[in-house]
Amino acid sequence: MLVDTHCHLDQFDDVEVVIETASEQGVTRLVVVSEDPESMRRVLELKRQYPTHVLAGLGLHPVWIIQNRDAVQDALEQLEEILPQADELGEVGLDHKWATERVDQLLQEEVLARQLDLAARCAKPINLHARRCLRQTMERAIAFRRHTGLNAQMHWFTQSRKLVRICNDEGVYVSVGPTVLNDVQTQRVALEISDELLLLETDAPVSVGGRPGHPLRVREVAECLARLRGLEVEEIAALCAQNFARFIAPCST
Ligand SMILES: [Zn+2]
């Protein structure tokens, strides 16, 4: 079994076909993360419709937050209400590509802190986005994990071997996406991730290497990692499936 631990299935028109096509490639479980109130509702609906395939991540994306500052308070209240129905908090994080002004960065930080508090209260693991502020975001994941004992995943966090080593030491999961197929630096970083913290993802429908994103590409990511690590693809699939089961397991803290 292969798991896409971070995708945006709600952004596809033909959801049923996407699930079927991915399943044919062995990608039978999809963590569908949300970005805003509308996608939170859609993601929960997908989980209800496809309970064996879809796991739900609920949360407010850092880019949405700064583009919709007047709607943030209401959205946080909605999230508080429905987060117990989710499997994890996500996609949340910090993004300095879009938040270049300090005032926007502070807003992202404040909203992230409030979402992490909700996750802690509901005992949910977290799925974090980081862009142009990798270390700061990773530090939030580490603090969350230390204080709550709950799991944290850094999504698409394959830019720095040094930061991945810190994730390894802190027990923070790191997911690898399709950039590993063609990018040597991503391959080097992916090799550094501890066996027991490695996860696979696509971030579909985000396109990579000129090809549209699709959850079935988890298979290509797994094949590439198998080659890099000198393993069979079935071994990587089993390893990552075990990791994901541990990551998502309900926690009593
Ligand atoms: Zn995403």
Short mmCIF file of N, CA and C in Angstrom, two decimals, residues 15 24 34 71 73 86 99 122 141-142 144-145 166 170 177 183 190 199 206 234-235 244:
data_model
loop_
_atom_site.label_atom_id
_atom_site.label_comp_id
_atom_site.label_asym_id
_atom_site.label_seq_id
_atom_site.Cartn_x
_atom_site.Cartn_y
_atom_site.Cartn_z
N VAL A 15 -12.99 13.56 -8.98
CA VAL A 15 -12.42 12.95 -7.78
C VAL A 15 -12.46 11.42 -7.84
N GLU A 24 -5.27 1.97 -8.64
CA GLU A 24 -4.70 1.00 -9.59
C GLU A 24 -3.18 0.96 -9.51
N SER A 34 -6.63 20.79 3.61
CA SER A 34 -7.43 21.94 3.18
C SER A 34 -6.65 23.23 3.37
N ALA A 71 -11.44 37.48 7.38
CA ALA A 71 -12.23 36.24 7.52
C ALA A 71 -11.57 35.25 8.49
N GLN A 73 -10.82 35.20 11.79
CA GLN A 73 -11.42 34.88 13.09
C GLN A 73 -12.57 33.89 12.94
N ALA A 86 -11.51 15.57 12.08
CA ALA A 86 -10.38 15.40 11.15
C ALA A 86 -9.42 14.33 11.64
N ALA A 99 4.33 36.42 2.46
CA ALA A 99 4.28 37.37 3.58
C ALA A 99 5.65 38.02 3.70
N CYS A 122 -7.21 18.81 20.61
CA CYS A 122 -7.94 17.70 19.99
C CYS A 122 -7.05 16.48 19.79
N ALA A 141 7.27 23.02 14.67
CA ALA A 141 6.96 21.58 14.68
C ALA A 141 7.64 20.90 15.87
N ILE A 142 8.89 21.26 16.09
CA ILE A 142 9.65 20.64 17.18
C ILE A 142 9.03 21.00 18.54
N PHE A 144 5.97 21.89 19.14
CA PHE A 144 4.67 21.21 19.25
C PHE A 144 4.87 19.77 19.71
N ARG A 145 5.82 19.12 19.07
CA ARG A 145 6.07 17.71 19.39
C ARG A 145 6.58 17.56 20.83
N ILE A 166 18.14 17.71 11.88
CA ILE A 166 17.49 18.17 13.13
C ILE A 166 16.12 17.48 13.28
N GLU A 170 14.76 15.06 16.35
CA GLU A 170 13.57 15.46 17.12
C GLU A 170 12.36 14.58 16.86
N GLY A 177 8.25 14.62 -2.13
CA GLY A 177 7.34 14.69 -3.28
C GLY A 177 8.05 14.46 -4.59
N ASP A 183 15.62 16.16 -9.33
CA ASP A 183 16.47 17.17 -8.70
C ASP A 183 17.49 16.51 -7.76
N ALA A 190 16.65 13.78 0.57
CA ALA A 190 15.75 12.64 0.82
C ALA A 190 16.51 11.46 1.42
N LEU A 199 8.10 9.81 4.76
CA LEU A 199 6.74 9.73 4.22
C LEU A 199 6.76 10.17 2.76
N VAL A 206 -0.61 20.22 -7.75
CA VAL A 206 0.57 21.04 -8.08
C VAL A 206 1.40 20.28 -9.12
N GLU A 234 8.71 -2.38 -3.05
CA GLU A 234 7.79 -2.93 -2.03
C GLU A 234 8.31 -2.65 -0.62
N GLU A 235 9.63 -2.65 -0.47
CA GLU A 235 10.21 -2.37 0.85
C GLU A 235 9.98 -0.92 1.26
N PHE A 244 3.50 5.86 8.28
CA PHE A 244 2.28 6.65 8.28
C PHE A 244 1.30 6.14 9.34
#
